[in-house]
Short mmCIF file of C-alpha atoms in Angstrom, two decimals:
data_model
loop_
_atom_site.label_atom_id
_atom_site.label_comp_id
_atom_site.label_asym_id
_atom_site.label_seq_id
_atom_site.Cartn_x
_atom_site.Cartn_y
_atom_site.Cartn_z
CA MET G 574 130.91 152.96 7.34
CA SER G 575 127.53 153.64 5.69
CA ILE G 576 124.59 155.20 7.48
CA ARG G 577 121.11 155.70 6.07
CA LEU G 578 119.22 158.34 8.03
CA LEU G 579 115.42 158.28 7.90
CA ALA G 580 113.09 161.26 8.04
CA THR G 581 112.50 160.52 11.72
CA PHE G 582 116.10 161.46 12.57
CA ALA G 583 115.96 164.28 15.11
CA LEU G 584 112.17 164.35 14.80
CA ALA G 585 111.68 166.70 17.70
CA ALA G 586 113.87 169.32 16.09
CA LEU G 587 112.08 168.95 12.79
CA ILE G 588 108.66 169.40 14.38
CA SER G 589 109.77 172.64 15.97
CA THR G 590 110.94 174.12 12.64
CA ALA G 591 108.69 172.50 10.02
CA GLY G 592 106.75 175.01 7.97
CA ALA G 593 108.58 177.98 9.48
CA ALA G 594 110.62 180.30 7.31
CA GLN G 595 114.27 180.66 8.28
CA ALA G 596 115.02 183.96 10.00
CA GLU G 597 116.78 186.47 7.77
CA ASP G 598 120.54 186.36 8.12
CA THR G 599 121.65 189.93 8.74
CA ARG G 600 125.23 189.22 9.85
CA GLU G 601 127.90 191.50 8.45
CA PHE G 602 130.57 190.01 6.21
CA SER G 603 134.26 190.25 7.01
CA PHE G 604 136.75 190.43 4.14
CA ILE G 605 140.08 188.75 3.50
CA GLU G 606 142.49 188.43 0.57
CA ALA G 607 142.97 184.86 -0.61
CA ASN G 608 144.56 183.66 -3.85
CA GLY G 609 144.34 187.09 -5.44
CA VAL G 610 140.62 187.59 -4.72
CA GLU G 611 138.92 189.43 -1.89
CA LEU G 612 136.57 186.96 -0.21
CA ALA G 613 133.64 187.97 1.95
CA TYR G 614 133.10 185.54 4.81
CA LEU G 615 130.98 184.87 7.88
CA GLU G 616 132.74 183.56 10.97
CA GLU G 617 131.47 182.06 14.22
CA GLY G 618 133.08 180.26 17.16
CA THR G 619 136.57 179.37 18.27
CA GLY G 620 138.50 176.12 18.10
CA PRO G 621 139.63 173.84 15.26
CA LEU G 622 138.83 175.37 11.86
CA VAL G 623 135.94 174.16 9.73
CA VAL G 624 135.44 175.82 6.32
CA LEU G 625 131.99 175.71 4.71
CA LEU G 626 131.90 176.21 0.92
CA HIS G 627 128.55 176.87 -0.73
CA GLY G 628 127.29 175.77 -4.12
CA TYR G 629 124.86 177.02 -6.76
CA PRO G 630 122.47 178.73 -6.41
CA GLU G 631 123.51 179.53 -2.86
CA THR G 632 125.77 181.77 -0.80
CA ALA G 633 127.53 181.56 2.55
CA ARG G 634 124.26 182.53 4.24
CA GLY G 635 122.77 179.15 3.36
CA TRP G 636 124.99 177.63 6.06
CA GLN G 637 123.57 179.86 8.80
CA GLN G 638 121.87 177.22 10.95
CA VAL G 639 124.56 174.56 10.48
CA GLN G 640 127.31 177.08 11.14
CA GLY G 641 125.75 178.15 14.43
CA LYS G 642 125.44 174.57 15.66
CA LEU G 643 129.06 173.74 14.82
CA ALA G 644 130.30 176.94 16.46
CA ALA G 645 128.31 176.16 19.60
CA ALA G 646 130.01 172.77 19.75
CA GLY G 647 133.47 174.35 19.95
CA TYR G 648 134.64 174.91 16.38
CA ARG G 649 135.84 177.95 14.48
CA VAL G 650 133.51 177.93 11.49
CA VAL G 651 134.14 180.12 8.45
CA ALA G 652 131.75 180.32 5.50
CA PRO G 653 132.95 182.43 2.56
CA ASN G 654 131.08 183.63 -0.46
CA MET G 655 132.97 181.90 -3.26
CA ARG G 656 134.75 184.02 -5.90
CA GLY G 657 132.23 185.59 -8.27
CA TYR G 658 129.51 185.75 -5.60
CA ALA G 659 129.28 189.39 -4.46
CA PRO G 660 130.30 190.87 -2.14
CA SER G 661 133.29 188.60 -2.77
CA GLY G 662 135.37 189.73 -5.70
CA PHE G 663 135.23 188.49 -9.27
CA ALA G 664 138.12 186.55 -10.75
CA PRO G 665 140.37 189.23 -12.26
CA ASP G 666 141.26 186.86 -15.11
CA GLU G 667 137.82 185.20 -15.31
CA ASP G 668 139.37 182.07 -13.83
CA TYR G 669 136.64 179.97 -12.25
CA THR G 670 138.26 176.61 -12.94
CA VAL G 671 137.84 173.92 -10.30
CA GLY G 672 141.53 173.84 -9.40
CA THR G 673 141.45 177.56 -8.71
CA LEU G 674 138.37 177.19 -6.50
CA GLY G 675 140.29 174.65 -4.45
CA ALA G 676 143.28 176.97 -4.31
CA ASP G 677 140.98 179.68 -2.94
CA ALA G 678 139.97 177.38 -0.06
CA LEU G 679 143.58 176.58 0.78
CA ALA G 680 144.61 180.23 0.58
CA LEU G 681 141.68 181.15 2.83
CA ILE G 682 142.82 178.66 5.47
CA ASP G 683 146.31 180.15 5.37
CA ALA G 684 145.03 183.74 5.43
CA LEU G 685 143.00 182.91 8.54
CA GLY G 686 146.25 181.94 10.24
CA GLU G 687 145.55 178.21 10.29
CA SER G 688 147.53 175.29 8.89
CA LYS G 689 144.81 172.63 8.95
CA ALA G 690 141.06 172.50 8.49
CA VAL G 691 138.14 170.25 7.77
CA VAL G 692 136.66 171.46 4.48
CA VAL G 693 132.94 171.01 3.90
CA GLY G 694 131.47 171.74 0.49
CA HIS G 695 128.04 171.71 -1.12
CA ASP G 696 127.55 171.38 -4.89
CA TRP G 697 130.29 173.52 -6.52
CA GLY G 698 131.72 173.98 -3.04
CA ALA G 699 132.06 170.20 -2.76
CA THR G 700 133.97 170.10 -6.02
CA ALA G 701 136.23 172.87 -4.70
CA ALA G 702 136.71 170.98 -1.42
CA MET G 703 137.81 167.87 -3.33
CA SER G 704 140.22 169.98 -5.35
CA ALA G 705 141.70 171.43 -2.17
CA ALA G 706 142.00 167.94 -0.65
CA VAL G 707 143.84 166.46 -3.61
CA THR G 708 146.11 169.52 -3.83
CA ASP G 709 147.13 169.62 -0.17
CA PRO G 710 146.01 166.59 1.88
CA ASP G 711 148.18 167.73 4.78
CA THR G 712 146.07 170.86 5.18
CA VAL G 713 142.67 169.25 4.52
CA VAL G 714 142.46 166.83 7.44
CA GLY G 715 138.82 165.98 6.77
CA LEU G 716 136.72 166.17 3.61
CA VAL G 717 132.93 166.53 3.52
CA SER G 718 130.83 166.60 0.36
CA LEU G 719 127.15 167.48 0.25
CA THR G 720 125.19 166.29 -2.82
CA ILE G 721 128.24 165.62 -5.00
CA PRO G 722 129.70 162.10 -5.35
CA HIS G 723 133.31 161.20 -6.07
CA PRO G 724 134.34 162.22 -9.62
CA MET G 725 134.60 158.56 -10.67
CA ALA G 726 130.79 158.51 -10.55
CA THR G 727 130.26 161.67 -12.58
CA GLU G 728 131.92 160.87 -15.87
CA PRO G 729 129.91 162.58 -18.66
CA SER G 730 126.90 160.50 -19.66
CA LEU G 731 123.40 160.91 -21.08
CA SER G 732 121.72 160.28 -17.73
CA LEU G 733 123.99 162.78 -16.00
CA PHE G 734 123.08 165.56 -18.41
CA LEU G 735 119.38 164.65 -18.39
CA ASN G 736 119.35 165.21 -14.65
CA ALA G 737 121.45 168.38 -14.89
CA PRO G 738 120.73 169.99 -18.30
CA HIS G 739 121.84 173.39 -16.97
CA PHE G 740 125.43 172.33 -17.64
CA ILE G 741 124.46 172.45 -21.32
CA TYR G 742 122.03 175.36 -21.59
CA TYR G 743 124.24 177.68 -19.56
CA GLN G 744 126.73 177.46 -22.43
CA PHE G 745 124.38 179.24 -24.85
CA PRO G 746 124.72 182.99 -25.51
CA TRP G 747 121.29 183.71 -24.03
CA ALA G 748 122.12 182.13 -20.64
CA THR G 749 122.73 185.47 -18.90
CA TRP G 750 119.39 186.80 -20.15
CA MET G 751 117.60 183.64 -19.08
CA VAL G 752 119.00 183.81 -15.54
CA SER G 753 118.35 187.56 -15.20
CA ARG G 754 114.82 187.85 -16.62
CA ASN G 755 111.79 188.40 -14.41
CA ASP G 756 113.86 189.34 -11.38
CA PHE G 757 115.89 186.11 -11.46
CA ALA G 758 112.82 183.86 -11.45
CA HIS G 759 115.03 181.16 -12.99
CA ILE G 760 116.74 180.73 -9.62
CA ASP G 761 113.45 179.93 -7.92
CA GLY G 762 112.71 177.40 -10.65
CA ILE G 763 116.09 175.73 -10.13
CA VAL G 764 115.56 175.44 -6.37
CA GLU G 765 112.06 174.04 -6.83
CA ALA G 766 113.27 171.45 -9.34
CA TRP G 767 116.27 170.38 -7.30
CA ALA G 768 114.49 170.32 -3.93
CA PRO G 769 111.00 169.09 -4.87
CA THR G 770 110.08 168.03 -1.33
CA PHE G 771 111.04 171.31 0.36
CA ASP G 772 108.25 173.55 1.64
CA VAL G 773 107.98 176.49 -0.76
CA ALA G 774 107.36 178.90 2.13
CA ARG G 775 110.76 178.07 3.61
CA ARG G 776 112.77 178.76 0.46
CA ASP G 777 114.74 181.99 0.48
CA THR G 778 116.76 182.87 -2.59
CA THR G 779 117.25 186.52 -1.62
CA ALA G 780 120.96 186.28 -0.88
CA VAL G 781 121.96 184.67 -4.17
CA LYS G 782 119.74 187.07 -6.12
CA GLU G 783 121.52 189.97 -4.43
CA SER G 784 124.83 188.54 -5.65
CA LEU G 785 123.47 188.13 -9.16
CA ALA G 786 122.08 191.68 -9.21
CA VAL G 787 125.52 193.26 -8.82
CA GLU G 788 127.01 194.44 -12.11
CA GLY G 789 128.78 191.42 -13.60
CA GLY G 790 127.21 189.12 -11.02
CA VAL G 791 125.47 186.81 -13.48
CA GLU G 792 128.64 186.45 -15.54
CA GLY G 793 130.68 185.73 -12.40
CA ILE G 794 128.40 182.97 -11.19
CA LEU G 795 127.90 181.43 -14.63
CA GLY G 796 131.67 181.59 -15.04
CA TYR G 797 131.83 178.35 -13.07
CA TYR G 798 129.92 176.60 -15.84
CA TRP G 799 131.78 178.40 -18.61
CA SER G 800 135.09 177.17 -17.18
CA ILE G 801 134.19 173.47 -17.15
CA SER G 802 136.12 172.60 -20.28
CA ALA G 803 138.97 175.08 -19.70
CA ASP G 804 142.47 173.81 -19.12
CA PRO G 805 143.49 173.78 -15.44
CA THR G 806 145.24 176.90 -14.28
CA PRO G 807 148.98 176.15 -13.96
CA GLY G 808 149.85 175.11 -10.43
CA THR G 809 146.37 173.88 -9.56
CA LEU G 810 144.90 170.40 -9.34
CA ARG G 811 141.40 168.97 -9.50
CA ALA G 812 140.10 165.61 -8.37
CA ASP G 813 139.25 163.16 -11.13
CA LYS G 814 138.10 159.56 -11.51
CA ASP G 815 141.55 158.28 -10.51
CA THR G 816 141.80 160.34 -7.33
CA ARG G 817 141.73 158.45 -4.04
CA PHE G 818 141.08 160.36 -0.82
CA ALA G 819 142.87 158.85 2.17
CA MET G 820 141.78 161.42 4.79
CA PRO G 821 138.55 160.86 6.76
CA ALA G 822 135.61 161.69 4.52
CA LEU G 823 131.86 162.15 4.82
CA THR G 824 129.28 162.37 2.05
CA ILE G 825 125.76 163.66 2.68
CA ALA G 826 123.08 163.18 0.03
CA GLY G 827 119.37 163.94 -0.21
CA ALA G 828 117.34 160.92 -1.30
CA ASP G 829 115.03 163.23 -3.28
CA ASP G 830 117.74 165.29 -5.00
CA GLY G 831 116.32 166.55 -8.28
CA ALA G 832 119.72 167.36 -9.74
CA LEU G 833 121.33 163.92 -9.95
CA ASP G 834 120.80 160.18 -9.61
CA ILE G 835 121.15 159.08 -5.99
CA GLU G 836 122.76 155.82 -7.16
CA LEU G 837 125.85 157.78 -8.20
CA PHE G 838 126.95 158.03 -4.58
CA LYS G 839 127.27 154.27 -4.30
CA ALA G 840 129.24 154.22 -7.54
CA GLY G 841 131.77 156.66 -6.12
CA GLU G 842 132.44 155.02 -2.76
CA ASP G 843 135.67 153.34 -3.89
CA GLY G 844 137.24 156.77 -4.32
CA PHE G 845 137.44 157.15 -0.55
CA THR G 846 140.14 154.86 0.82
CA GLY G 847 140.30 156.29 4.34
CA PRO G 848 137.57 156.23 7.01
CA TYR G 849 134.38 156.94 5.09
CA THR G 850 130.80 157.66 6.09
CA TYR G 851 127.80 158.01 3.80
CA VAL G 852 124.63 159.70 5.08
CA GLU G 853 121.46 159.68 2.99
CA LEU G 854 118.60 161.88 4.14
CA GLU G 855 115.08 160.78 3.26
CA GLY G 856 112.68 163.50 2.13
CA VAL G 857 115.54 165.88 1.36
CA GLY G 858 116.59 167.34 -1.99
CA HIS G 859 119.68 169.11 -3.28
CA PHE G 860 120.15 171.55 -0.37
CA PRO G 861 120.49 169.46 2.80
CA GLN G 862 122.10 172.26 4.81
CA VAL G 863 119.00 174.41 4.24
CA GLU G 864 116.33 171.70 4.09
CA ALA G 865 117.55 169.63 7.05
CA PRO G 866 120.09 171.68 9.03
CA ASP G 867 119.60 169.69 12.25
CA GLU G 868 120.41 166.36 10.59
CA VAL G 869 123.33 167.83 8.65
CA ALA G 870 124.81 169.44 11.75
CA ALA G 871 124.41 166.18 13.71
CA ALA G 872 126.18 164.20 10.98
CA LEU G 873 128.96 166.79 10.79
CA LEU G 874 129.48 166.85 14.56
CA THR G 875 129.71 163.06 14.66
CA PHE G 876 132.25 163.17 11.84
CA LEU G 877 134.27 166.02 13.36
CA GLY G 878 134.36 164.21 16.68
CA SER G 879 135.94 161.19 15.02
CA ILE G 880 138.97 163.17 13.84
CA GLU G 881 142.00 163.81 16.03
CA PRO G 882 142.06 167.48 17.14
CA TRP G 883 143.67 169.53 14.36
CA GLY G 884 143.51 173.02 15.83
CA ASN G 885 145.42 174.65 18.66
CA ALA G 886 142.91 173.22 21.13
CA ALA G 887 140.29 170.52 21.32
CA PRO G 888 136.66 171.64 20.79
CA GLU G 889 135.04 173.15 23.87
CA PRO G 890 131.27 173.60 23.61
CA VAL G 891 129.95 177.08 24.26
CA GLN G 892 128.12 177.20 27.60
#
Protein backbone atom coordinates (compact mmCIF):
# COMPACT_ATOMS: atom_id res chain seq x y z
CA MET A 1 0.00 0.00 0.00
CA SER A 2 1.31 3.48 -0.87
CA ILE A 3 0.29 6.64 0.95
CA ARG A 4 1.29 10.17 0.05
CA LEU A 5 0.84 12.51 3.00
CA LEU A 6 0.43 16.22 2.31
CA ALA A 7 1.61 19.09 4.47
CA THR A 8 -1.92 19.44 5.81
CA PHE A 9 -1.66 16.08 7.59
CA ALA A 10 -2.27 16.72 11.29
CA LEU A 11 -2.45 20.46 10.60
CA ALA A 12 -3.67 21.34 14.06
CA ALA A 13 -0.64 19.74 15.65
CA LEU A 14 1.68 21.50 13.24
CA ILE A 15 0.16 24.90 13.96
CA SER A 16 0.73 24.42 17.67
CA THR A 17 4.45 23.64 17.21
CA ALA A 18 5.47 25.58 14.09
CA GLY A 19 8.29 28.02 14.72
CA ALA A 20 8.86 26.78 18.26
CA ALA A 21 12.18 25.29 19.27
CA GLN A 22 12.03 21.76 20.66
CA ALA A 23 12.48 21.64 24.43
CA GLU A 24 15.91 20.47 25.52
CA ASP A 25 16.04 16.75 26.19
CA THR A 26 17.60 16.35 29.62
CA ARG A 27 16.75 12.68 30.21
CA GLU A 28 19.49 10.55 31.70
CA PHE A 29 20.88 7.68 29.65
CA SER A 30 20.82 4.10 30.85
CA PHE A 31 23.62 1.76 29.79
CA ILE A 32 23.68 -1.82 28.56
CA GLU A 33 26.25 -4.18 27.05
CA ALA A 34 25.37 -5.33 23.54
CA ASN A 35 27.62 -7.06 21.01
CA GLY A 36 30.76 -6.12 22.91
CA VAL A 37 29.96 -2.40 23.15
CA GLU A 38 28.37 -0.43 25.96
CA LEU A 39 25.35 1.34 24.51
CA ALA A 40 23.72 4.37 26.09
CA TYR A 41 19.96 4.35 25.60
CA LEU A 42 16.77 6.23 26.43
CA GLU A 43 13.72 4.17 27.34
CA GLU A 44 10.04 5.05 27.71
CA GLY A 45 6.84 3.06 28.12
CA THR A 46 5.88 -0.56 28.53
CA GLY A 47 4.51 -3.09 26.07
CA PRO A 48 5.79 -4.59 22.81
CA LEU A 49 9.34 -3.44 22.06
CA VAL A 50 10.09 -0.79 19.44
CA VAL A 51 13.76 0.10 18.84
CA LEU A 52 14.60 3.50 17.33
CA LEU A 53 18.01 3.77 15.63
CA HIS A 54 19.31 7.22 14.74
CA GLY A 55 21.38 8.32 11.77
CA TYR A 56 23.94 11.01 10.96
CA PRO A 57 24.27 13.68 12.19
CA GLU A 58 21.87 12.73 14.97
CA THR A 59 21.66 10.92 18.30
CA ALA A 60 18.98 9.07 20.24
CA ARG A 61 17.68 12.44 21.47
CA GLY A 62 16.40 13.24 17.99
CA TRP A 63 13.62 10.71 18.58
CA GLN A 64 12.36 12.48 21.72
CA GLN A 65 8.93 13.57 20.48
CA VAL A 66 8.23 10.43 18.46
CA GLN A 67 9.39 8.21 21.30
CA GLY A 68 7.04 9.88 23.76
CA LYS A 69 4.03 9.45 21.46
CA LEU A 70 4.75 5.76 20.87
CA ALA A 71 5.26 5.13 24.59
CA ALA A 72 1.98 6.86 25.39
CA ALA A 73 0.24 4.52 22.95
CA GLY A 74 1.37 1.44 24.88
CA TYR A 75 4.79 0.48 23.54
CA ARG A 76 8.17 -0.05 25.16
CA VAL A 77 10.35 2.29 23.14
CA VAL A 78 14.14 2.18 23.34
CA ALA A 79 16.40 4.63 21.51
CA PRO A 80 20.14 3.93 21.79
CA ASN A 81 23.06 6.08 20.81
CA MET A 82 24.70 3.94 18.14
CA ARG A 83 28.27 2.67 18.68
CA GLY A 84 30.76 5.51 18.27
CA TYR A 85 28.29 8.15 19.46
CA ALA A 86 29.27 9.07 23.03
CA PRO A 87 28.26 8.31 25.69
CA SER A 88 27.95 4.94 23.93
CA GLY A 89 31.26 3.19 23.56
CA PHE A 90 33.54 3.17 20.55
CA ALA A 91 34.10 -0.02 18.58
CA PRO A 92 37.09 -1.66 20.27
CA ASP A 93 38.30 -2.94 16.89
CA GLU A 94 37.12 0.11 14.90
CA ASP A 95 34.40 -2.06 13.39
CA TYR A 96 31.60 0.17 12.13
CA THR A 97 30.58 -2.07 9.25
CA VAL A 98 26.87 -2.25 8.44
CA GLY A 99 26.55 -5.90 9.44
CA THR A 100 27.98 -5.10 12.85
CA LEU A 101 25.55 -2.20 13.30
CA GLY A 102 22.72 -4.64 12.65
CA ALA A 103 24.23 -7.11 15.08
CA ASP A 104 24.26 -4.35 17.71
CA ALA A 105 20.50 -3.89 17.27
CA LEU A 106 19.82 -7.60 17.63
CA ALA A 107 22.09 -7.88 20.66
CA LEU A 108 20.34 -4.88 22.22
CA ILE A 109 16.94 -6.55 21.81
CA ASP A 110 18.28 -9.67 23.51
CA ALA A 111 20.00 -7.71 26.29
CA LEU A 112 16.70 -5.95 27.02
CA GLY A 113 15.18 -9.37 27.66
CA GLU A 114 13.04 -9.42 24.53
CA SER A 115 12.89 -11.91 21.67
CA LYS A 116 11.05 -9.77 19.11
CA ALA A 117 10.88 -6.11 18.18
CA VAL A 118 9.90 -3.68 15.50
CA VAL A 119 13.10 -1.91 14.44
CA VAL A 120 12.86 1.66 13.18
CA GLY A 121 15.91 3.32 11.66
CA HIS A 122 16.78 6.71 10.22
CA ASP A 123 19.68 7.22 7.79
CA TRP A 124 22.54 4.99 9.06
CA GLY A 125 20.08 3.60 11.58
CA ALA A 126 17.86 2.51 8.70
CA THR A 127 20.76 0.69 7.10
CA ALA A 128 21.45 -1.00 10.44
CA ALA A 129 17.76 -1.92 10.78
CA MET A 130 17.81 -3.57 7.35
CA SER A 131 20.94 -5.48 8.32
CA ALA A 132 19.26 -6.71 11.50
CA ALA A 133 16.15 -7.72 9.52
CA VAL A 134 18.05 -9.76 6.95
CA THR A 135 20.18 -11.36 9.68
CA ASP A 136 17.31 -12.43 11.95
CA PRO A 137 13.83 -11.98 10.44
CA ASP A 138 12.30 -13.95 13.31
CA THR A 139 13.39 -11.26 15.77
CA VAL A 140 12.64 -8.24 13.56
CA VAL A 141 8.88 -8.58 13.17
CA GLY A 142 8.51 -5.16 11.54
CA LEU A 143 10.97 -2.99 9.63
CA VAL A 144 10.76 0.79 9.30
CA SER A 145 13.16 2.93 7.29
CA LEU A 146 13.26 6.72 7.39
CA THR A 147 14.92 8.47 4.41
CA ILE A 148 16.77 5.40 3.12
CA PRO A 149 15.33 3.28 0.27
CA HIS A 150 15.91 -0.42 -0.32
CA PRO A 151 19.56 -1.15 -1.29
CA MET A 152 18.48 -2.11 -4.83
CA ALA A 153 17.87 1.62 -5.38
CA THR A 154 21.20 2.80 -4.00
CA GLU A 155 23.72 1.10 -6.23
CA PRO A 156 26.70 3.47 -6.67
CA SER A 157 26.03 6.03 -9.40
CA LEU A 158 26.99 9.57 -10.38
CA SER A 159 23.64 11.02 -9.30
CA LEU A 160 23.84 9.24 -5.95
CA PHE A 161 27.23 10.74 -5.14
CA LEU A 162 26.25 14.19 -6.44
CA ASN A 163 23.43 14.25 -3.91
CA ALA A 164 25.61 12.82 -1.14
CA PRO A 165 29.23 13.92 -1.81
CA HIS A 166 30.10 13.48 1.87
CA PHE A 167 30.54 9.76 1.18
CA ILE A 168 33.54 10.82 -0.90
CA TYR A 169 35.03 13.78 0.95
CA TYR A 170 34.88 12.03 4.32
CA GLN A 171 37.46 9.61 2.93
CA PHE A 172 40.13 12.32 2.69
CA PRO A 173 42.75 12.75 5.44
CA TRP A 174 41.47 16.21 6.33
CA ALA A 175 37.90 15.01 7.04
CA THR A 176 38.33 15.03 10.83
CA TRP A 177 39.66 18.60 10.72
CA MET A 178 36.84 19.71 8.45
CA VAL A 179 34.16 18.28 10.76
CA SER A 180 35.82 19.66 13.92
CA ARG A 181 36.71 23.20 12.84
CA ASN A 182 34.78 26.24 14.04
CA ASP A 183 33.03 24.33 16.81
CA PHE A 184 31.61 21.70 14.43
CA ALA A 185 30.00 24.26 12.13
CA HIS A 186 30.11 21.60 9.40
CA ILE A 187 27.29 19.76 11.18
CA ASP A 188 25.02 22.79 10.96
CA GLY A 189 25.83 23.07 7.27
CA ILE A 190 24.93 19.42 6.71
CA VAL A 191 21.58 19.79 8.46
CA GLU A 192 20.76 22.96 6.53
CA ALA A 193 21.61 21.32 3.21
CA TRP A 194 19.71 18.12 3.92
CA ALA A 195 16.65 19.78 5.47
CA PRO A 196 16.32 22.98 3.40
CA THR A 197 12.68 23.59 4.36
CA PHE A 198 13.17 23.26 8.13
CA ASP A 199 12.95 26.41 10.25
CA VAL A 200 16.50 27.31 11.28
CA ALA A 201 15.32 28.33 14.76
CA ARG A 202 14.08 24.80 15.42
CA ARG A 203 17.33 23.04 14.54
CA ASP A 204 19.30 21.75 17.50
CA THR A 205 22.59 20.01 16.83
CA THR A 206 23.82 20.23 20.42
CA ALA A 207 23.55 16.52 21.20
CA VAL A 208 25.54 15.30 18.22
CA LYS A 209 28.17 17.99 18.77
CA GLU A 210 28.57 16.79 22.34
CA SER A 211 29.22 13.28 21.01
CA LEU A 212 31.75 14.62 18.51
CA ALA A 213 33.54 16.68 21.18
CA VAL A 214 34.50 13.61 23.22
CA GLU A 215 38.07 12.46 22.59
CA GLY A 216 37.91 10.16 19.56
CA GLY A 217 34.32 11.19 18.87
CA VAL A 218 34.90 12.49 15.35
CA GLU A 219 36.82 9.36 14.39
CA GLY A 220 34.08 7.15 15.86
CA ILE A 221 31.29 8.81 13.92
CA LEU A 222 33.26 9.08 10.68
CA GLY A 223 34.17 5.42 11.16
CA TYR A 224 30.80 4.58 9.62
CA TYR A 225 31.92 6.16 6.36
CA TRP A 226 35.43 4.76 6.58
CA SER A 227 34.00 1.24 6.87
CA ILE A 228 31.86 1.40 3.72
CA SER A 229 34.25 -0.60 1.57
CA ALA A 230 35.47 -2.91 4.36
CA ASP A 231 34.75 -6.61 4.17
CA PRO A 232 31.80 -7.70 6.34
CA THR A 233 32.74 -8.82 9.81
CA PRO A 234 32.55 -12.64 9.94
CA GLY A 235 29.16 -13.78 11.17
CA THR A 236 27.33 -10.63 10.12
CA LEU A 237 25.08 -9.88 7.17
CA ARG A 238 24.00 -6.73 5.38
CA ALA A 239 21.08 -6.15 3.06
CA ASP A 240 21.94 -5.74 -0.61
CA LYS A 241 20.17 -5.32 -3.94
CA ASP A 242 19.09 -8.97 -3.91
CA THR A 243 17.58 -8.88 -0.42
CA ARG A 244 13.82 -9.26 -0.16
CA PHE A 245 12.09 -8.31 3.09
CA ALA A 246 9.01 -10.43 3.79
CA MET A 247 8.08 -8.92 7.17
CA PRO A 248 5.72 -5.91 7.31
CA ALA A 249 7.66 -2.82 6.30
CA LEU A 250 7.18 0.94 6.27
CA THR A 251 9.28 3.58 4.52
CA ILE A 252 9.00 7.27 5.39
CA ALA A 253 10.60 9.86 3.13
CA GLY A 254 10.73 13.65 3.05
CA ALA A 255 9.75 15.07 -0.33
CA ASP A 256 12.35 17.84 0.11
CA ASP A 257 15.24 15.63 1.25
CA GLY A 258 18.46 17.34 0.25
CA ALA A 259 20.55 14.19 0.62
CA LEU A 260 19.08 11.94 -2.06
CA ASP A 261 16.71 11.72 -5.01
CA ILE A 262 13.15 11.08 -3.86
CA GLU A 263 12.57 8.88 -6.93
CA LEU A 264 14.89 6.26 -5.43
CA PHE A 265 12.16 5.15 -3.06
CA LYS A 266 9.93 4.09 -5.93
CA ALA A 267 12.85 2.22 -7.47
CA GLY A 268 13.32 0.19 -4.29
CA GLU A 269 9.71 -0.86 -3.67
CA ASP A 270 10.16 -4.34 -5.18
CA GLY A 271 12.57 -5.18 -2.38
CA PHE A 272 9.67 -5.39 0.06
CA THR A 273 7.63 -8.52 -0.65
CA GLY A 274 5.49 -8.48 2.50
CA PRO A 275 2.89 -5.87 3.52
CA TYR A 276 4.47 -2.56 2.55
CA THR A 277 3.56 1.07 3.14
CA TYR A 278 5.27 4.13 1.70
CA VAL A 279 4.72 7.54 3.31
CA GLU A 280 6.04 10.69 1.65
CA LEU A 281 5.90 13.90 3.66
CA GLU A 282 5.59 17.16 1.73
CA GLY A 283 7.69 20.06 2.96
CA VAL A 284 9.98 17.75 4.93
CA GLY A 285 13.70 17.09 4.42
CA HIS A 286 16.12 14.44 5.62
CA PHE A 287 15.08 14.40 9.31
CA PRO A 288 11.35 13.57 9.40
CA GLN A 289 11.39 12.51 13.05
CA VAL A 290 12.63 15.98 14.02
CA GLU A 291 10.95 18.07 11.32
CA ALA A 292 7.53 16.40 11.45
CA PRO A 293 7.31 14.27 14.61
CA ASP A 294 3.49 14.29 14.69
CA GLU A 295 3.18 12.87 11.17
CA VAL A 296 5.97 10.34 11.74
CA ALA A 297 4.44 9.14 15.00
CA ALA A 298 1.01 8.84 13.36
CA ALA A 299 2.43 6.78 10.49
CA LEU A 300 4.34 4.57 12.94
CA LEU A 301 1.31 3.99 15.15
CA THR A 302 -0.80 3.01 12.14
CA PHE A 303 1.94 0.61 11.06
CA LEU A 304 2.46 -0.85 14.53
CA GLY A 305 -1.26 -1.36 14.91
CA SER A 306 -1.31 -3.47 11.76
CA ILE A 307 1.13 -6.03 13.18
CA GLU A 308 0.04 -8.91 15.39
CA PRO A 309 1.11 -8.27 19.02
CA TRP A 310 4.74 -9.38 19.40
CA GLY A 311 5.37 -8.57 23.04
CA ASN A 312 4.14 -10.18 26.23
CA ALA A 313 0.99 -8.07 26.05
CA ALA A 314 -0.96 -6.03 23.54
CA PRO A 315 -0.39 -2.24 23.62
CA GLU A 316 -2.33 -0.42 26.31
CA PRO A 317 -2.36 3.37 25.96
CA VAL A 318 -1.19 5.33 28.97
CA GLN A 319 -4.14 7.07 30.64
